[in-house]
Short mmCIF file of C-alpha atoms in Angstrom, two decimals:
data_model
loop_
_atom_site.label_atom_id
_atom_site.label_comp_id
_atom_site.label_asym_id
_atom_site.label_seq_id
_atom_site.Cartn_x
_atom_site.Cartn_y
_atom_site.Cartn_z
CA UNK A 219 -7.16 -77.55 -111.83
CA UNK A 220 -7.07 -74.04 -112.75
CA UNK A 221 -9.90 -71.63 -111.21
CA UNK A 222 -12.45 -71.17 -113.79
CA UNK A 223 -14.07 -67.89 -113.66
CA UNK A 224 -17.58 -67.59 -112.61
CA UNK A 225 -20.47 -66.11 -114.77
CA UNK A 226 -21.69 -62.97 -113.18
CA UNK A 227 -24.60 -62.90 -114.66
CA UNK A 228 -26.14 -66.81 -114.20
CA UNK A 229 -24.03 -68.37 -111.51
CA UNK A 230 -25.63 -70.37 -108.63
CA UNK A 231 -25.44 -69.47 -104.49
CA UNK A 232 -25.68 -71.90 -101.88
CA UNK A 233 -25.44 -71.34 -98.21
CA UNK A 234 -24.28 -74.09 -95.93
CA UNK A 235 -26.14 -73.36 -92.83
CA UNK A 236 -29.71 -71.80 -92.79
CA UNK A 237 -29.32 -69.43 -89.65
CA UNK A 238 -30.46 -65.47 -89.24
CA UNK A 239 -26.77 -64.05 -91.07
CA UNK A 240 -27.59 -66.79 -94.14
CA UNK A 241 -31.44 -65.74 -94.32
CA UNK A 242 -30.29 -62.00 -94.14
CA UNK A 243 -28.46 -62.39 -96.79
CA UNK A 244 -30.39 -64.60 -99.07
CA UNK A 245 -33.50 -62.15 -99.00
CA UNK A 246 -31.11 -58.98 -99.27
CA UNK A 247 -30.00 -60.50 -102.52
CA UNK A 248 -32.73 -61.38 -103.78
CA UNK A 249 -34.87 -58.44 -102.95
CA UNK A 250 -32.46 -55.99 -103.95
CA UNK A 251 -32.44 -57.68 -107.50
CA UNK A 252 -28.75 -58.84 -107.57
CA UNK A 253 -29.88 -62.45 -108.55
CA UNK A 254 -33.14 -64.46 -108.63
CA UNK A 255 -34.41 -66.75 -106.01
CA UNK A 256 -34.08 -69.70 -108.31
CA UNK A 257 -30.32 -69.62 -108.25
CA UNK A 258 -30.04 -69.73 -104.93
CA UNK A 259 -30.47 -72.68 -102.40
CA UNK A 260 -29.59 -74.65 -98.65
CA UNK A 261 -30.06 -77.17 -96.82
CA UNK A 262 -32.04 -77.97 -93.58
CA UNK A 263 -31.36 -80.88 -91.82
CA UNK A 264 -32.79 -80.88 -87.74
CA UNK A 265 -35.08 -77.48 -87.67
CA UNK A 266 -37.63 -77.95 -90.47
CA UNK A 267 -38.75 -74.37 -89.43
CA UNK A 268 -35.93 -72.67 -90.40
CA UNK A 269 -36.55 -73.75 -94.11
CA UNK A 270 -40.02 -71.78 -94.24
CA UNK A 271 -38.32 -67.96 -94.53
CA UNK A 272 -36.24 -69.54 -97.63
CA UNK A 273 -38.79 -70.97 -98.78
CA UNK A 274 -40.95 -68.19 -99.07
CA UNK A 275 -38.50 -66.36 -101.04
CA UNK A 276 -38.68 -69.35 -103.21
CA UNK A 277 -35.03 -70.39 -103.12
CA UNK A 278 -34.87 -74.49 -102.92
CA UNK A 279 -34.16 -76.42 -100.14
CA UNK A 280 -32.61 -79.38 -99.69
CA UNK A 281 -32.10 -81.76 -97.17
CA UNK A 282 -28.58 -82.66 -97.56
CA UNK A 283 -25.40 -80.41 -98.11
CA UNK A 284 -23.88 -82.13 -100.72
CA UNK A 285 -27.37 -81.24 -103.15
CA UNK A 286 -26.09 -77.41 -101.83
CA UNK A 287 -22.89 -77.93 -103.36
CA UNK A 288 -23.80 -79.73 -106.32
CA UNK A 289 -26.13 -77.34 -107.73
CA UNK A 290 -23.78 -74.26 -106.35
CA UNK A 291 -20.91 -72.26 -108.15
CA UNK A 292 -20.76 -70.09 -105.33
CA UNK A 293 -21.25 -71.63 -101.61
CA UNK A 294 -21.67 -69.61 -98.42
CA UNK A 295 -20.69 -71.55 -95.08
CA UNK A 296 -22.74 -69.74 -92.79
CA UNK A 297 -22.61 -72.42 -89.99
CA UNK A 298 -20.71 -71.58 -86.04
CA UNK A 299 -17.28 -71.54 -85.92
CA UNK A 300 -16.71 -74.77 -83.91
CA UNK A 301 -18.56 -77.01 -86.76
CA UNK A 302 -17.11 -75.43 -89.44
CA UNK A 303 -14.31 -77.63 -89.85
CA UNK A 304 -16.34 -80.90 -89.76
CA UNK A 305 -18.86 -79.18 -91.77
CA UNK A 306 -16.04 -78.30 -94.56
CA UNK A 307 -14.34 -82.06 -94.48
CA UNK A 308 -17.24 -83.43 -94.77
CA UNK A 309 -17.69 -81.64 -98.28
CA UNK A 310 -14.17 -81.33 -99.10
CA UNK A 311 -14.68 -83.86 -102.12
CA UNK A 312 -17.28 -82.05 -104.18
CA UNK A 313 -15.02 -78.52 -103.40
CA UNK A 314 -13.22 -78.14 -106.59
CA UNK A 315 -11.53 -75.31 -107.51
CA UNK A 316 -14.67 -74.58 -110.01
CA UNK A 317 -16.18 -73.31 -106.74
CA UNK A 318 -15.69 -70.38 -104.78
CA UNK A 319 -16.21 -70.94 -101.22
CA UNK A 320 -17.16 -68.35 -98.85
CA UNK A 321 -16.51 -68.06 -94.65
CA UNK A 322 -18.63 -66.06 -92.58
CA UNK A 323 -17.67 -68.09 -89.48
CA UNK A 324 -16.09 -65.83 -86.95
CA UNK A 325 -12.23 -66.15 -85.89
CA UNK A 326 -11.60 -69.29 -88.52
CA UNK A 327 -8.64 -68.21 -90.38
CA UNK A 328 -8.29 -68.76 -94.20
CA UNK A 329 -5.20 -70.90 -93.64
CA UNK A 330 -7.59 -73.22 -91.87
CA UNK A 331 -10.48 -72.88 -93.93
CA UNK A 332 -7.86 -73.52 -97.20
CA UNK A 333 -6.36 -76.19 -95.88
CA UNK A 334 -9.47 -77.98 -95.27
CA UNK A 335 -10.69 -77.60 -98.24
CA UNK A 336 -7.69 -79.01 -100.10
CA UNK A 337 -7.21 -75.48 -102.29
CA UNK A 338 -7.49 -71.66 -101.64
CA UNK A 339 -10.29 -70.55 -103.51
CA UNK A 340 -11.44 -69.21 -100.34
CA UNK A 341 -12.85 -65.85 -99.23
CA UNK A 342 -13.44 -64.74 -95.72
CA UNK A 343 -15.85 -62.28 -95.02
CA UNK A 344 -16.88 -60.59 -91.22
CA UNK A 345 -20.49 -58.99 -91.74
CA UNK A 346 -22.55 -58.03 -88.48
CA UNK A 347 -26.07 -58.41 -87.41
CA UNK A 348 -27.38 -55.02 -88.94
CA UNK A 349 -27.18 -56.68 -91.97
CA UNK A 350 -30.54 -58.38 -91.31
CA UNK A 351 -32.20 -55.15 -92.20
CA UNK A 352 -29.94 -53.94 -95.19
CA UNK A 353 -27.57 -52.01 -93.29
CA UNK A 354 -24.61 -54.00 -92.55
CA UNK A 355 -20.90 -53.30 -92.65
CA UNK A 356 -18.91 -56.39 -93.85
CA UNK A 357 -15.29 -56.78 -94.40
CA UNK A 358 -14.03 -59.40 -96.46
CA UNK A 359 -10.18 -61.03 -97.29
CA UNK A 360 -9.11 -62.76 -100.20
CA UNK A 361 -7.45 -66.32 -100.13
CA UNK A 362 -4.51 -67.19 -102.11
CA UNK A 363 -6.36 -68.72 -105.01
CA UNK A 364 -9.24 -66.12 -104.86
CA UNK A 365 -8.92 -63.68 -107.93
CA UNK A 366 -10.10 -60.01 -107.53
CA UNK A 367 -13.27 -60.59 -110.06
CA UNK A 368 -14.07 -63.54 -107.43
CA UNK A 369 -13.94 -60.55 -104.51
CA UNK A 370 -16.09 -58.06 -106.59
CA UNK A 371 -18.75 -61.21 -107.02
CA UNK A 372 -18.82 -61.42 -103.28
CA UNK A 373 -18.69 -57.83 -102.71
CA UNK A 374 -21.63 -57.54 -104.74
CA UNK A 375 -23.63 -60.06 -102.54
CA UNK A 376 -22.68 -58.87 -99.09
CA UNK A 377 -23.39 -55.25 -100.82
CA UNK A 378 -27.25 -56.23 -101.17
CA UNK A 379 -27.23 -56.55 -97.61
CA UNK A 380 -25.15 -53.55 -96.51
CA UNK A 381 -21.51 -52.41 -97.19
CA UNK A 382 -18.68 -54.00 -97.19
CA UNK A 383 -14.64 -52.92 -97.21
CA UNK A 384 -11.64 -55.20 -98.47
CA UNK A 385 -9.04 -55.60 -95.67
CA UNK A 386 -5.70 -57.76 -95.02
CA UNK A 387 -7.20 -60.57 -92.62
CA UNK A 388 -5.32 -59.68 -89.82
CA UNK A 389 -7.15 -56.91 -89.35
CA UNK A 390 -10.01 -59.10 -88.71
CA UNK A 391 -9.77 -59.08 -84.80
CA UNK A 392 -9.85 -55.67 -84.82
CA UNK A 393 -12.84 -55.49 -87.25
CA UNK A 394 -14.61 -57.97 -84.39
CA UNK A 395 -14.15 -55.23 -82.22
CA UNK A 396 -15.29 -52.34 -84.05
CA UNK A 397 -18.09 -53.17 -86.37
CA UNK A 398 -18.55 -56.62 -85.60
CA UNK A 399 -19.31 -56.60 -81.32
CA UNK A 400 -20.06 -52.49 -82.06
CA UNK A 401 -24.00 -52.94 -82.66
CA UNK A 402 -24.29 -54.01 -79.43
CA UNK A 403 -22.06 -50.56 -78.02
CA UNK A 404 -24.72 -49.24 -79.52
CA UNK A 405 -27.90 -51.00 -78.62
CA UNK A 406 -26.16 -49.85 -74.71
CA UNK A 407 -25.53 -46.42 -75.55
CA UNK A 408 -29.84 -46.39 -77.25
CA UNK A 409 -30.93 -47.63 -74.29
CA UNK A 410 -28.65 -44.93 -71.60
CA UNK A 411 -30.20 -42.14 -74.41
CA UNK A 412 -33.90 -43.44 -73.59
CA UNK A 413 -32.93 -43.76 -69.41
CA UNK A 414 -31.51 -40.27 -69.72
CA UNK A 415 -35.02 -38.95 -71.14
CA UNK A 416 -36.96 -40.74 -68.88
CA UNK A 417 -34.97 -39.87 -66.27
CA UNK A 418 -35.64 -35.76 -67.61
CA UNK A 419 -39.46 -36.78 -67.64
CA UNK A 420 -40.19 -38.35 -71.05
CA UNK A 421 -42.34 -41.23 -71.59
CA UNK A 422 -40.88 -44.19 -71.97
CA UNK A 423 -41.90 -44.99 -75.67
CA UNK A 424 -40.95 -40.93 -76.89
CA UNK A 425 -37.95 -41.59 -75.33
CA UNK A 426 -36.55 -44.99 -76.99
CA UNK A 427 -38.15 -43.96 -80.34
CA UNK A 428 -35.93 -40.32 -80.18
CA UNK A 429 -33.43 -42.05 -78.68
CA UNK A 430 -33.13 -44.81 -81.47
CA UNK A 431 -34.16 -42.16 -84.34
CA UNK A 432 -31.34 -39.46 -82.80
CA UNK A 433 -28.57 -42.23 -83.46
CA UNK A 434 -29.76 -43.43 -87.13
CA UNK A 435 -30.13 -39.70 -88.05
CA UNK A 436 -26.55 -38.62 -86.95
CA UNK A 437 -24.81 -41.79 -88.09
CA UNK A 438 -26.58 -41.11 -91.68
CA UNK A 439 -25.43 -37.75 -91.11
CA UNK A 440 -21.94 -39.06 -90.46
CA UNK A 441 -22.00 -41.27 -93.67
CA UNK A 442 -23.92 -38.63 -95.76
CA UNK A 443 -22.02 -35.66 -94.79
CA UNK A 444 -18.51 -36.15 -95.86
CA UNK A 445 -17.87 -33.82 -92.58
CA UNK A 446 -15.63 -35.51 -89.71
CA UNK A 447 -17.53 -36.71 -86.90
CA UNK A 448 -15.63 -34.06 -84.59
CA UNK A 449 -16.89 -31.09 -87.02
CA UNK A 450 -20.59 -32.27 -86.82
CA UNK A 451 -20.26 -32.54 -83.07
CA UNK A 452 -19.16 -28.86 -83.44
CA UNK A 453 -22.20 -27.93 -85.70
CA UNK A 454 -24.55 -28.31 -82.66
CA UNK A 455 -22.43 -27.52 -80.16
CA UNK A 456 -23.24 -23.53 -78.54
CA UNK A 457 -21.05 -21.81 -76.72
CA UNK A 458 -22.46 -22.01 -72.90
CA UNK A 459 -25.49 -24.38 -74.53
CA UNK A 460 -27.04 -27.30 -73.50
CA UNK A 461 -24.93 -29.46 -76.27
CA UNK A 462 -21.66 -28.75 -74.51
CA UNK A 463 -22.78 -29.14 -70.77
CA UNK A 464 -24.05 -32.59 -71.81
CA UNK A 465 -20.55 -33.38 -73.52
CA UNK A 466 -18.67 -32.03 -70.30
CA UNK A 467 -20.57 -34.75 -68.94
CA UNK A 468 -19.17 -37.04 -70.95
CA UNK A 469 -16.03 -36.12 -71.65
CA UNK A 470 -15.79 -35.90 -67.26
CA UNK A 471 -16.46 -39.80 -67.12
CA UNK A 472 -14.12 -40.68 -70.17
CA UNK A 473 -16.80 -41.40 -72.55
CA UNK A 474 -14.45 -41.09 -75.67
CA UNK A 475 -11.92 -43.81 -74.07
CA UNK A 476 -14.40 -46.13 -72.68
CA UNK A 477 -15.94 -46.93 -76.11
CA UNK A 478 -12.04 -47.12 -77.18
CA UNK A 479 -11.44 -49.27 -74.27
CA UNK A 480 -14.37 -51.78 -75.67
CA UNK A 481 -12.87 -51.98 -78.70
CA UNK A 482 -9.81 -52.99 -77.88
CA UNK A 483 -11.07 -55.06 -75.59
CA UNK A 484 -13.06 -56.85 -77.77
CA UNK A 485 -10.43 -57.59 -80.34
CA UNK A 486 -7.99 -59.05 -78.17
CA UNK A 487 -10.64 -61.71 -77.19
CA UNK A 488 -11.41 -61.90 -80.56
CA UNK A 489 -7.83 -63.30 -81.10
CA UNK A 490 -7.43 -65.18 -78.20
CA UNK A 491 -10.25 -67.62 -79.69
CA UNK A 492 -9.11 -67.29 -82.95
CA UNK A 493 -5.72 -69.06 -80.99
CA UNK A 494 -8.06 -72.10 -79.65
#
């Protein structure tokens, strides 16, 4: 069976799985406008309490997954990685190629996720945990049977909830690395910002709320700009001011290649469970 396209404009979205990245998602969508709570739906099954945010964005919830992907042309596995296969055979009879199935389960490759759903209709996506306040980064990859109108549906759903990039999925480990494990780089770098003030004599709550406000304001600036990050490091930077003795400082205890070094870092583990 041929894939049939799916209407823009009056499809259906379920998510298998009701966690945080699901919920994020479902109220980013439907807060933003991009498609009306009735459309959507999931499924709770041991946590009744996890129904309640869905609820109150009155999207319907079921009790079983098979309702999910009955009423859904578009279905979201948002469950962990080491059910996802169960979680996908389990379903694999009601996942016709009138579907489009989404992955958000971190390391599971598309071959996997295609072959246990019998065809490749399949699109994996990587978002991160920013996402649960509308400014994610997501990066998705297209499965053999996945056509390009199928990615600019999904791009438009992960877009309510952030932005997202198309990328060849082997550049997935490396997007672990960088934007997915990178909110908490910078959670680590917020908190060394507020120690620092402290440390110079500010109050602990000035200092995390400058500290937390310095980094959204220069990443926006970053985004905004169109400037390279090394030019608006320049902007501020006086010569013999206090910007540039602060970088020396930096620069002296390899700041640059330590946040390279977690990176890296972070992607090879990425792949060695993606290997498991």
């Amino acid at each position: 069976m041929e894939a049939v396209p799916i209407q823009s404009e009056n499809f259906k979205l379920g998510f298998i799985g009701a966690g945080k990245m699901a919920e994020s998602i479902a109220r980013g969508v439907v807060q933003s406008g991009v498609m009306p709570p009735q459309r959507i739906s999931t499924a709770i099954h041991s946590n009744p309490s996890r129904g309640t945010p869905f609820q109150s964005l009155g999207i319907s919830v079921y009790s079983h997954n098979t309702d999910v992907v009955d009423a859904s042309d578009v279905i979201i596995f948002s469950v962990k990685p080491q059910v996802v296969k169960t979680v996908v055979l389990q379903l694999r009879p009601l996942l016709s190629k009138k579907k489009l199935l989404v992955s958000i389960a971190a390391g599971v490759k598309l071959q996997d996720l295609e072959e246990w759903a019998g065809h490749g209709r399949f699109i994996r996506v990587m978002p991160n945990t920013p996402s649960a306040v509308g400014m994610g980064a997501s990066v998705m990859s297209l499965g053999g049977a996945a056509t390009e109108q199928d990615g600019e549906l999904v791009g438009k759903l992960f877009g309510a909830v952030g932005k997202t990039w198309k990328a060849d999925e082997k550049l997935f480990d490396a997007v672990t690395g960088l934007s997915g494990s990178g909110p908490a780089y910078i959670y680590l770098a917020i908190e060394a910002l507020a120690d620092g003030g402290v440390t110079a004599g500010l109050p602990r709550e000035l200092a995390l709320g400058l500290a937390s406000q310095t980094v959204l304001g220069a990443a926006a600036m970053a985004v905004q700009s169109g400037k390279h990050p090394g030019q608006l490091k320049d902007d501020v930077t006086s010569p013999g001011g206090t910007t540039i003795a602060g970088i020396h400082e930096l620069e002296k205890n390899g700041f640059r290649g330590t946040l390279m070094n977690a990176v890296v870092a972070a992607a090879k583990r990425s792949q060695e469970l993606s290997r498991k």
